[in-house]
Coordinates of C-alpha atoms in Angstrom, one line a residue:
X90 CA 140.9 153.6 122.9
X91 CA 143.4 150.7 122.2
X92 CA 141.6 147.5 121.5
X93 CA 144.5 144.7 121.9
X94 CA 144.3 141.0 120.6
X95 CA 146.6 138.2 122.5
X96 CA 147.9 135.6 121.8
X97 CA 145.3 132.3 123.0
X98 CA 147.4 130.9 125.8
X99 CA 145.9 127.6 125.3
X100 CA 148.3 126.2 122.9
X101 CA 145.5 124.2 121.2
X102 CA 143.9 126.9 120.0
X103 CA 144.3 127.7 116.2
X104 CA 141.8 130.3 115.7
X105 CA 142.6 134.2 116.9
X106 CA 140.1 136.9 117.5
X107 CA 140.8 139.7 114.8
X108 CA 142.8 138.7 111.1
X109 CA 144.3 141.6 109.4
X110 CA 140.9 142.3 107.6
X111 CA 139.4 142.8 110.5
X112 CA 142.1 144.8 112.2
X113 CA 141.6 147.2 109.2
X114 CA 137.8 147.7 110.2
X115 CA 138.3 147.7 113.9
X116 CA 140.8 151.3 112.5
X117 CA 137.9 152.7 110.5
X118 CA 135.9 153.2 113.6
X119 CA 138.3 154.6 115.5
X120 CA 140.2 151.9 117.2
X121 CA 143.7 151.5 117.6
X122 CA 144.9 147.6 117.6
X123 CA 147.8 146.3 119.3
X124 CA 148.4 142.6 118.5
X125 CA 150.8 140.3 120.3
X126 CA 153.2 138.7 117.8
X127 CA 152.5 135.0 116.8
X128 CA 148.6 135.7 118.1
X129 CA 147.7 134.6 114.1
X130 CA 150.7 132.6 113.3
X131 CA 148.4 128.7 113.6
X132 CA 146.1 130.7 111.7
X133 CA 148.5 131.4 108.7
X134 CA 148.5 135.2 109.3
X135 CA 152.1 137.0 110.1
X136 CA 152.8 139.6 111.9
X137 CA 153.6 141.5 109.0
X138 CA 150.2 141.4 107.6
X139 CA 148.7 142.9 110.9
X140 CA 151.6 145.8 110.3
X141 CA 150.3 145.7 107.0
X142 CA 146.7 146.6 108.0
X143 CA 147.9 149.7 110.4
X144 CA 148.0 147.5 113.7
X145 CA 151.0 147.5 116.5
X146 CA 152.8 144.3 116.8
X147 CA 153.6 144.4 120.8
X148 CA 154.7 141.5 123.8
X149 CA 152.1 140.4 126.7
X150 CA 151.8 144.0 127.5
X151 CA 148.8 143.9 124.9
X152 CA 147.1 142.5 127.9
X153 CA 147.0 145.8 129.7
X154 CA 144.9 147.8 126.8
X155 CA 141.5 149.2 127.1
X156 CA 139.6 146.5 125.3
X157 CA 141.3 142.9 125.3
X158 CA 139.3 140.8 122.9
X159 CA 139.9 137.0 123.2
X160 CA 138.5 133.8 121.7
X161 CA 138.2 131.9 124.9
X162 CA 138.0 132.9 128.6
X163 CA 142.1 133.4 129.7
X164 CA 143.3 131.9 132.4
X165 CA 143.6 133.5 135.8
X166 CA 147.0 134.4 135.3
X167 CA 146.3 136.7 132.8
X168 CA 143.1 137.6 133.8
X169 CA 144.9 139.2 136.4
X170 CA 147.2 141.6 133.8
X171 CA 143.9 143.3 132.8
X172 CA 143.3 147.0 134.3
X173 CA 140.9 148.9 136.4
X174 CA 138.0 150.0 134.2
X175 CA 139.1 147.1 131.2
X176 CA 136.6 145.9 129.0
X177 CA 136.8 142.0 128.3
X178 CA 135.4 140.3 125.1
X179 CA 135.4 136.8 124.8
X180 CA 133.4 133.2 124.9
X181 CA 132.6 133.6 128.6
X182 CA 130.1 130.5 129.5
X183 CA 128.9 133.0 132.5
X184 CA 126.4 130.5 133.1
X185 CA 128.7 127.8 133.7
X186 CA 131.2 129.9 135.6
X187 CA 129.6 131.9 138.7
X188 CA 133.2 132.1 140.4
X189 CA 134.3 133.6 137.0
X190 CA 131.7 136.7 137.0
X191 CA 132.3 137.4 140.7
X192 CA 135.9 137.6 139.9
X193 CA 135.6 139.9 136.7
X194 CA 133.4 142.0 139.0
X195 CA 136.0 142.2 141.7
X196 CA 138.7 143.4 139.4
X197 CA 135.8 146.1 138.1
X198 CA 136.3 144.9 134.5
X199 CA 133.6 145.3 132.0
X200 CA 132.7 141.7 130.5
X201 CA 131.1 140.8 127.3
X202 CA 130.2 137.3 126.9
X203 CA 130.5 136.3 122.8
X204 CA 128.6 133.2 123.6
X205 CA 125.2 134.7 124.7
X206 CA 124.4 137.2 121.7
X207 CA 120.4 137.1 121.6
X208 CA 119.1 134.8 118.7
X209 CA 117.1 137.7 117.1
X210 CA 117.1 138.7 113.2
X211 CA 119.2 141.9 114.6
X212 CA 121.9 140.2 116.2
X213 CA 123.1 137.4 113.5
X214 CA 125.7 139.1 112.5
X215 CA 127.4 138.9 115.8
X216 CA 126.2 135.1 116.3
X217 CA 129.8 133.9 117.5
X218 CA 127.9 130.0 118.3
X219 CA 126.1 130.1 114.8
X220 CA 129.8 131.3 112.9
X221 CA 131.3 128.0 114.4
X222 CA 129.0 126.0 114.1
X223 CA 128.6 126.7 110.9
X224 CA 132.0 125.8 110.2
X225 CA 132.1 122.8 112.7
X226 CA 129.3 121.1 110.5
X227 CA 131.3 121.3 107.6
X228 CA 134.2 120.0 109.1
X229 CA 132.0 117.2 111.0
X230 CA 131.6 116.1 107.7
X231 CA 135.2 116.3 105.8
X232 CA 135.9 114.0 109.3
X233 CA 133.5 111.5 108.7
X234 CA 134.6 110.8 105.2
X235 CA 138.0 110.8 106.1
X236 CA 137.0 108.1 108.7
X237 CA 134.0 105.8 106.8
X238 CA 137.1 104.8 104.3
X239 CA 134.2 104.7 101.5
X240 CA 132.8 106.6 98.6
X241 CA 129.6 109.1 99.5
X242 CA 128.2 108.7 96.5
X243 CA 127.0 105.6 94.4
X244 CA 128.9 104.8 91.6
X245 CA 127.9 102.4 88.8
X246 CA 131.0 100.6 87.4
X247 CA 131.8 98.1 84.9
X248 CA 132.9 96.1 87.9
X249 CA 129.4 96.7 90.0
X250 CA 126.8 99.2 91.6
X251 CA 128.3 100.7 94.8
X252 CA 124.9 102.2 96.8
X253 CA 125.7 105.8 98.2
X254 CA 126.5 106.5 101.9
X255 CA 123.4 106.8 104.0
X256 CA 123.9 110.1 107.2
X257 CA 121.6 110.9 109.6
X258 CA 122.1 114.1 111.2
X259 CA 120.6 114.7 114.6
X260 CA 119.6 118.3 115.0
X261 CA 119.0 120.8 112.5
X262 CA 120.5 123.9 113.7
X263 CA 123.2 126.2 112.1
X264 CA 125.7 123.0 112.7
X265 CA 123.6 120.6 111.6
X266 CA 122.2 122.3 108.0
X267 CA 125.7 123.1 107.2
X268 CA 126.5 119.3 107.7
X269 CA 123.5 118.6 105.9
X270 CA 124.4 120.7 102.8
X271 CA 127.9 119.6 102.9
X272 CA 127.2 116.0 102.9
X273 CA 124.5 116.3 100.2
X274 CA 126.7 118.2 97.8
X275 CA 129.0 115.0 98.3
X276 CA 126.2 112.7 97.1
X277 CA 125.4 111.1 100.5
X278 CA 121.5 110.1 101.1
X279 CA 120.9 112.5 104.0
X280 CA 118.3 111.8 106.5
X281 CA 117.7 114.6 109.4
X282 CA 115.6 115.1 112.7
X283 CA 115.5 117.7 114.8
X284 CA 112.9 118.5 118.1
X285 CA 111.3 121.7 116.3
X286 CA 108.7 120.3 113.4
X287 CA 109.2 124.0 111.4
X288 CA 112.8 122.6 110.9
X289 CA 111.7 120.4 108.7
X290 CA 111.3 123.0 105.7
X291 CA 114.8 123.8 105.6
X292 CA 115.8 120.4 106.0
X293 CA 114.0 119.4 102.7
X294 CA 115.0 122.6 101.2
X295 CA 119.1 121.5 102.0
X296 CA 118.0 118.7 99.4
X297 CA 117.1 115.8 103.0
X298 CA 114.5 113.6 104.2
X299 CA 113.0 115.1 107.2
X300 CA 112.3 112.7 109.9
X301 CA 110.5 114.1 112.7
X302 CA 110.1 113.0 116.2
X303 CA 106.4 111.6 116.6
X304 CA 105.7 113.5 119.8
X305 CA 104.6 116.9 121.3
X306 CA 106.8 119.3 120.9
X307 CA 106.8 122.5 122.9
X308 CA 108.5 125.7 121.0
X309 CA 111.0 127.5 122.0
X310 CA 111.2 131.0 123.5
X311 CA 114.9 132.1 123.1
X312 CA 116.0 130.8 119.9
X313 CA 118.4 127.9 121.4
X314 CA 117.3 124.3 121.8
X315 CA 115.5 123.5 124.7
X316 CA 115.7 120.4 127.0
X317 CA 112.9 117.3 125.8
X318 CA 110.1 116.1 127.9
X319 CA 110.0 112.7 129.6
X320 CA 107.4 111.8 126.4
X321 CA 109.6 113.4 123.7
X322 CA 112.8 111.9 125.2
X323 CA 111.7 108.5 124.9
X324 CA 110.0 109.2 121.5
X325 CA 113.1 110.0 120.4
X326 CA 115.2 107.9 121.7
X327 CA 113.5 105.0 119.6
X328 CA 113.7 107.1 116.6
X329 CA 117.9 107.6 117.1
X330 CA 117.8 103.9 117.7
X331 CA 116.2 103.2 114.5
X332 CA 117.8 105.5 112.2
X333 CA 121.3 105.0 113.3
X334 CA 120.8 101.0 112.5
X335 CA 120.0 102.1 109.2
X336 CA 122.7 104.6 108.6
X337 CA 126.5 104.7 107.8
X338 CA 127.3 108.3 109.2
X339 CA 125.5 109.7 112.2
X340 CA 126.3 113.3 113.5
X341 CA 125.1 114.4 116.7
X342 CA 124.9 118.5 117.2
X343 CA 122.6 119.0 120.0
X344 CA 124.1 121.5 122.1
X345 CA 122.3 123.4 125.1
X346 CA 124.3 126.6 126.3
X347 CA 125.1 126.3 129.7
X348 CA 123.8 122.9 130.2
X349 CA 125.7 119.3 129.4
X350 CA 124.8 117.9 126.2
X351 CA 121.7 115.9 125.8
X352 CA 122.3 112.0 125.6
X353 CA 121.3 110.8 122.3
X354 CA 122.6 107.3 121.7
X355 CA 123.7 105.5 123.9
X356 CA 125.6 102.1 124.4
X357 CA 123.2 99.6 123.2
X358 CA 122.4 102.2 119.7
X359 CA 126.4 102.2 119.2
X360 CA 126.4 97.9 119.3
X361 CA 123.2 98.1 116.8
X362 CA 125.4 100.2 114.4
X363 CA 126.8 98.5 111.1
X364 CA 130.6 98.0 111.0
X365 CA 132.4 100.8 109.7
X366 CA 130.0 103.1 110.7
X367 CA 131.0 106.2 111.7
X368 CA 129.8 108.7 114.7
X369 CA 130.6 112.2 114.7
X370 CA 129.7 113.8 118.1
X371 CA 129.7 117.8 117.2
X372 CA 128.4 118.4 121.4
X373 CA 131.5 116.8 122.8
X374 CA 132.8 119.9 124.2
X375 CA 130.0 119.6 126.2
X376 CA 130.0 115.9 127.4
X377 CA 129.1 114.4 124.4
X378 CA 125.6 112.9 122.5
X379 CA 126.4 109.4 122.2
X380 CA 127.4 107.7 125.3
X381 CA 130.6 106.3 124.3
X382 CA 131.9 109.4 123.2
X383 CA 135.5 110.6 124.5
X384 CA 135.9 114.4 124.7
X385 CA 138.9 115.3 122.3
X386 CA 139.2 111.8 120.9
X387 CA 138.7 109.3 118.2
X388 CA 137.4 105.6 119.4
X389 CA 136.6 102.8 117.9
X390 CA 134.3 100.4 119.4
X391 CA 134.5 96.3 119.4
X392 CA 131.8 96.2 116.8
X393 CA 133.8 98.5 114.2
X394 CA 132.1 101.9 114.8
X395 CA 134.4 104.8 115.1
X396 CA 133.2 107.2 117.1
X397 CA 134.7 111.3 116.5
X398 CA 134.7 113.3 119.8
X399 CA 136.6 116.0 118.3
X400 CA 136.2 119.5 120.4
X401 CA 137.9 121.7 118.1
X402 CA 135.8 121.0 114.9
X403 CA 136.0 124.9 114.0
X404 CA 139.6 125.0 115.1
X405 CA 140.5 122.5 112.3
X406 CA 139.8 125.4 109.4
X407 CA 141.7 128.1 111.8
X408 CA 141.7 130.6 108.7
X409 CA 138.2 130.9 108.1
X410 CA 137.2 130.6 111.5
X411 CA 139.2 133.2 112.7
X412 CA 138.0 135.6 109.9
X413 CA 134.2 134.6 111.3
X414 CA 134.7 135.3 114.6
X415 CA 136.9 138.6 114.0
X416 CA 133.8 139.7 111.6
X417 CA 131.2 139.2 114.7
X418 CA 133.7 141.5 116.7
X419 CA 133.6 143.9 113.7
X420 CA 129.9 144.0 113.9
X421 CA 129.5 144.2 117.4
X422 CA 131.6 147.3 117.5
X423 CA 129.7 149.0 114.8
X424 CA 126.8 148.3 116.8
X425 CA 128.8 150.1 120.1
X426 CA 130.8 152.9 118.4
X427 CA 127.8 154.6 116.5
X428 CA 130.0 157.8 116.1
X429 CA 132.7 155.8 114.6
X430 CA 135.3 157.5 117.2
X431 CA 136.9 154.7 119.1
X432 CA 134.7 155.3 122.1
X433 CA 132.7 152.3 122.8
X434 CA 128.9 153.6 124.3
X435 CA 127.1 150.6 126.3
X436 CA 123.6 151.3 126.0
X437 CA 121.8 148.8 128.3
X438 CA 118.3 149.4 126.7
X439 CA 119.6 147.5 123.7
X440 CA 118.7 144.1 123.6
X441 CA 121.9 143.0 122.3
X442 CA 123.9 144.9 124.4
X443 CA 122.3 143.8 127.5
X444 CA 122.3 140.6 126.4
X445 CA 125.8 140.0 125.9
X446 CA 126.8 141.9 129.0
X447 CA 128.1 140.0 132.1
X448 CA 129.6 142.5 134.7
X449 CA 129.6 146.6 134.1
X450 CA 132.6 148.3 135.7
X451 CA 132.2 151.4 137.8
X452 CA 134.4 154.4 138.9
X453 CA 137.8 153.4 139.8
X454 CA 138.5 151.0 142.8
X455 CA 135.1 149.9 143.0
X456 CA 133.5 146.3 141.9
X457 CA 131.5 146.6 138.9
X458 CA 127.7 145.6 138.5
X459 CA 126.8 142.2 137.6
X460 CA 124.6 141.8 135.0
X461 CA 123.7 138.3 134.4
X462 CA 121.7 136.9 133.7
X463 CA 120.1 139.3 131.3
X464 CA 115.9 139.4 130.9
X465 CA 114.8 136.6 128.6
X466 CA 114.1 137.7 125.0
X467 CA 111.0 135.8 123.4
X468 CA 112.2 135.2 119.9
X469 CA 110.1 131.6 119.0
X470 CA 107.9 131.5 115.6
X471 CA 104.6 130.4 116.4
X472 CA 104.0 127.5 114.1
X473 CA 101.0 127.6 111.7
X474 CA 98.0 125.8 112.9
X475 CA 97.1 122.6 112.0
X476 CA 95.0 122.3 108.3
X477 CA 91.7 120.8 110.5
X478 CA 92.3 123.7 112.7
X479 CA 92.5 126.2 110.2
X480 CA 89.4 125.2 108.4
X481 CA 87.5 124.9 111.2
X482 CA 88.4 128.9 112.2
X483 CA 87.6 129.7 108.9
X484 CA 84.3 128.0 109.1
X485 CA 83.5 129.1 112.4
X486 CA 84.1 133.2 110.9
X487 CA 82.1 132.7 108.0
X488 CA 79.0 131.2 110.0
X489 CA 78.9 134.7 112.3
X490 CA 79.9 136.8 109.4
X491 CA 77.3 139.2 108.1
X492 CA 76.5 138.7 104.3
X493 CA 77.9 141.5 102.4
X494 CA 75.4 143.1 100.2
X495 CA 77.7 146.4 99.1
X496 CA 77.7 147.4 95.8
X497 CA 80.3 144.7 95.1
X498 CA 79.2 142.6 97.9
X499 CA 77.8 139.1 97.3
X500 CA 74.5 139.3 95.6
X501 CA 75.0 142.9 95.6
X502 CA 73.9 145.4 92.4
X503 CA 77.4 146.1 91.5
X504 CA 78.3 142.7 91.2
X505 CA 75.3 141.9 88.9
X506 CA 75.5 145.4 86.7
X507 CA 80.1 144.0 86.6
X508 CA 79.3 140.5 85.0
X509 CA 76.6 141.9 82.5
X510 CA 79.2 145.0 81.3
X511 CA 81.8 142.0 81.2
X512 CA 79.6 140.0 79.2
X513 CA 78.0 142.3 76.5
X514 CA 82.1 143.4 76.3
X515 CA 83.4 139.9 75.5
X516 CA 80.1 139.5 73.0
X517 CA 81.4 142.6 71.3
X518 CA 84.5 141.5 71.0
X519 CA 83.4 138.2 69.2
X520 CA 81.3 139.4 66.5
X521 CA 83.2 142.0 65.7
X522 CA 86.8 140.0 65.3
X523 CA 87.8 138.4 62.2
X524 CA 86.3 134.7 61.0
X525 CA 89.8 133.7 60.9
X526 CA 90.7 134.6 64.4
X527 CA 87.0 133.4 65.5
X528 CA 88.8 129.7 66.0
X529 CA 91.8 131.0 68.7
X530 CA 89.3 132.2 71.3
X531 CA 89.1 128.7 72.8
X532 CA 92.8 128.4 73.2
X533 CA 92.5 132.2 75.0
X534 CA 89.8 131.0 77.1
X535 CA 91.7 127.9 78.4
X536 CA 95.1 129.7 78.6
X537 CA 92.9 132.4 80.6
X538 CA 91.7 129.8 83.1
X539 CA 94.9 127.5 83.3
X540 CA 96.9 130.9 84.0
X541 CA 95.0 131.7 86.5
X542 CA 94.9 128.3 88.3
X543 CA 98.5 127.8 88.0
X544 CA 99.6 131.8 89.5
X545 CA 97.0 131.6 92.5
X546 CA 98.5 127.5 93.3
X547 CA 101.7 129.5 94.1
X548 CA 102.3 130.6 97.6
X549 CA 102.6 134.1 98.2
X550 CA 105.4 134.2 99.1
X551 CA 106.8 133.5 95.6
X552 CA 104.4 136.0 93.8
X553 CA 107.7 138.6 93.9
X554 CA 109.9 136.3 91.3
X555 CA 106.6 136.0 89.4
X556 CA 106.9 139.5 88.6
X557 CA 109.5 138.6 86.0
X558 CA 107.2 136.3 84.4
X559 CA 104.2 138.7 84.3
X560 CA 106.6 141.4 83.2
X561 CA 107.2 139.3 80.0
X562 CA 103.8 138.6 79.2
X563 CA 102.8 142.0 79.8
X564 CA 105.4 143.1 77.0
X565 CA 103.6 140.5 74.2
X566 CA 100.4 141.9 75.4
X567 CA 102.2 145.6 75.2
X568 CA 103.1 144.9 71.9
X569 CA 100.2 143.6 70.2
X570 CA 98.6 146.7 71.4
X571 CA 100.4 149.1 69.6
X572 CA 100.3 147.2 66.9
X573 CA 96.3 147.3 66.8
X574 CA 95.7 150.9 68.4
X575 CA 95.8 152.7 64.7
X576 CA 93.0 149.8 63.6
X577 CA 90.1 151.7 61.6
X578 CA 87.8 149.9 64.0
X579 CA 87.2 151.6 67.4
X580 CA 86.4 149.0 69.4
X581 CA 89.5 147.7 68.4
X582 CA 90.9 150.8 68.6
X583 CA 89.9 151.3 71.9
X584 CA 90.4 147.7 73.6
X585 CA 94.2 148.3 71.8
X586 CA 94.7 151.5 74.1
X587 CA 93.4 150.1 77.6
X588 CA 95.9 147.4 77.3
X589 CA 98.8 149.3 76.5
X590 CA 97.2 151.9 79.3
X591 CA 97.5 148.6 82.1
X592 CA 100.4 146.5 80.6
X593 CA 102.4 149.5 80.9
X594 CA 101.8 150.1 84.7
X595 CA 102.2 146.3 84.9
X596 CA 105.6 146.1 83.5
X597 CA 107.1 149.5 85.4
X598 CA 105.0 149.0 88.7
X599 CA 106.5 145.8 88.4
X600 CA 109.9 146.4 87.7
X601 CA 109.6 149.4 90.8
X602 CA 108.6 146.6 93.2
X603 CA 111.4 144.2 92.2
X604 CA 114.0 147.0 92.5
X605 CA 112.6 147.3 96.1
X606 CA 112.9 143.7 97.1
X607 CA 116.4 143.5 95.7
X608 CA 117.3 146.9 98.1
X609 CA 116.7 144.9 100.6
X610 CA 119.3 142.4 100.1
X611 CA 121.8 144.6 99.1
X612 CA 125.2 144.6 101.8
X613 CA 126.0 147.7 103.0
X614 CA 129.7 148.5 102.7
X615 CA 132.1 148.3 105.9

């Protein structure tokens, strides 16, 4: 089948769906690729580089091919170019546009909506929303510098002390932890909230100050931002007022799909701001988060605050946003050609396919099935319990637990008959070691029990890079052994052999586990 790869008629848009990396990819699996000239000329690639990569260079006719992949829903006029049976791949907004979906079913086209990939571990890779707002927070900030007019970072001079920029971002999603990383690595003093408390870990781990929202929050159950109570709304609205007072640079990312963006700050906020502040409004595609905001364009207000309403953050670094959005196309036809044969197989019992899939088309002539809305996917994290809480289920399974009297069970024989043999051992081995060795077992005894505090403090999820660490002291330990296992003493002797015997699975069990973990992280090729 012939995928083919327009041109954006909008003529604001920079970003095209398939660079000639991707083109290549899209042949691997079986695909032929017609591109319409100029479709990557805003984004600095030439036709000639699409030749390069084995694709067709054709006119508007690319509109009539099998698949038409698209960054943006095209306009009616062309909509109406696409064939009987086509299949459609673009950033639908299906639940913003009802007359859209009847339409594509009328025409019997097959539609696949970019914009509504499930947010499961499975589907990131074809995240189109996550991809640009990735590079939207990164441009949110390279816009807010250029605006502010100031240095991000302190500097100490012969001349003065200049303090560093203060940002608060609202919302700590893909967008907003890119923004966060972005403006850190500048040396701005970065200050976050977001609705979901868990956000706060990556927050602090992006090198900000997490600043929660002090009120119930309720979790969500499809892995995009849900709308705030009547209690958090108001909770939060006192904390926006607040922190934006305080700040320099506010960015604003929350976003619901298929909804008009949350108002964050409104009027009053803006006139509390310090002049020269600056406001970057990342939802204003979708009405905006600050009140004052103006969809497309840059404001300032009569108290010197400049206010960004840019809708095309991701647009603004065409090159790499276009090589984003052509690698989620990539991925979602590995995912829909299995037999790598240019045949694209919709199976509906796949989450991600059914997700993302707006209309089905039927035989010939007829209207195809509408799809949406898909079944909801429950993707939320259920957030640890609070410490009291935890204790108290601990406590509570304890008080009905029976006491364990097993061999090694508390008070059990085994325990008693393990601490005696571990005794009369550790007797044994100090009367029958050297005088002049007699004085270190104090330093072995407290490097025995400060080891052990410090390894069991770490959480368990770290105990995997540990295995370095243990690997090293296992091969001092490893060692000494062999240089004591030929020792005319057989105690010696024999205490010599154990630990070579238990360092040794230490060090290659360890080293086998290790090699494991790092599997898992290694990319497969495309």
């Amino acid at each position: 089948m012939r995928i083919g790869i327009p041109l954006e008629p909008d003529p604001q848009q920079t970003i095209v769906a398939a660079t000639p990396e991707t083109v290549g990819k899209l042949i691997k699996l079986g695909y032929d690729v017609a591109v319409q000239a100029n479709a990557g000329l805003a984004a600095k690639f030439s036709d000639a580089d699409y030749e390069a990569a084995g694709a067709t260079v054709v006119d508007e006719s690319v509109w009539g091919s099998d698949i038409v992949v698209t960054l943006d829903t095209p306009p009616q006029q062309f909509r109406e170019k696409l064939r009987d049976e086509a299949i459609l791949i673009s950033r639908l907004a299906p639940g913003r546009n009802a007359d859209l979906v009847e339409e594509l079913s009328a025409r019997n086209v097959t539609a696949l909506a970019m914009d509504t990939v499930p947010r499961i571990s499975r589907a990131q890779s074809m995240d189109v929303l996550s991809s640009m707002a990735n590079i939207s927070g990164y441009r949110a900030v390279v816009e807010a510098a250029s605006a502010f007019g100031r240095l991000f970072t302190g500097q100490v001079t012969a001349a003065g002390k200049l303090p560093p920029a203060v940002v608060y971002v609202i919302g700590a999603g893909v967008g907003g932890l890119a923004a966060i990383g972005t403006a850190n690595s500048m040396g701005a003093v970065v200050k976050a909230t977001d609705l979901r408390p868990e956000a706060g870990e990556q927050v602090e781990s992006m090198g900000a100050e997490f600043i929660p929202i002090p009120a119930e929050t309720e979790k969500s159950e499809d892995g995009y931002a849900k709308e705030m109570t009547n209690d958090q709304a108001a909770a939060a609205a006192k904390l926006y007022s607040e922190q934006s007072a305080l700040a320099d640079i506010v960015i604003t990312t929350a976003n619901i799909p298929g909804c008009r963006s949350p108002l964050l700050l409104t009027a009053d906020d803006v006139a509390g701001m310090k002049p020269g502040s600056v406001i970057v409004d990342m939802a204003a595609a979708g009405g905006g988060n600050c009140e004052l905001t103006v969809p497309g364009k840059t404001i300032v207000t009569d108290n010197g605050v400049t206010i960004i309403g840019y809708t095309d953050l991701a647009g603004r670094l065409p090159a790499q946003a276009s090589s984003l959005y052509g690698q989620n196309i990539v991925n979602l036809f590995k995912l829909i050609t299995p037999e790598k044969d240019g045949q694209p197989i919709f199976d509906l019992e796949d989450e991600i396919v059914r997700g993302i899939t707006v209309t089905k088309a039927n035989q010939p002539g007829a209207a195809s099935d509408i799809l949406w809305p898909p079944p909801p996917i429950k993707v939320a994290v259920t957030p640890a319990a609070p410490l009291q809480e935890q204790q108290a289920h601990q406590a509570a399974l304890h008080e009905h637990e029976p006491e364990k009297v097993g061999f090694l069970g508390s008070g059990g024989i085994g325990a008693k008959i393990a601490l005696g043999i571990t005794g009369v051992l550790a007797l044994a081995v100090l009367l029958s070691a050297p005088h002049s060795v007699s004085a270190n077992f104090m330093v072995l005894t407290l490097a025995i029990v400060l080891g052990f505090y410090v390894i069991s403090a770490v959480t368990p999820r770290l105990h995997t890079p540990l295995m370095s660490e243990t690997n090293a002291i296992s091969g001092i330990v490893l060692v000494g052994a062999i240089l004591q296992v030929g020792s005319a003493n057989p105690l010696v002797s024999g205490l010599a052999f154990a630990a070579i015997v238990v360092s040794s699975i230490n060090i290659f069990g360890g080293f086998a586990v290790t090699d494991r973990m790092l599997g898992m992280f290694v990319k497969e090729e495309a």
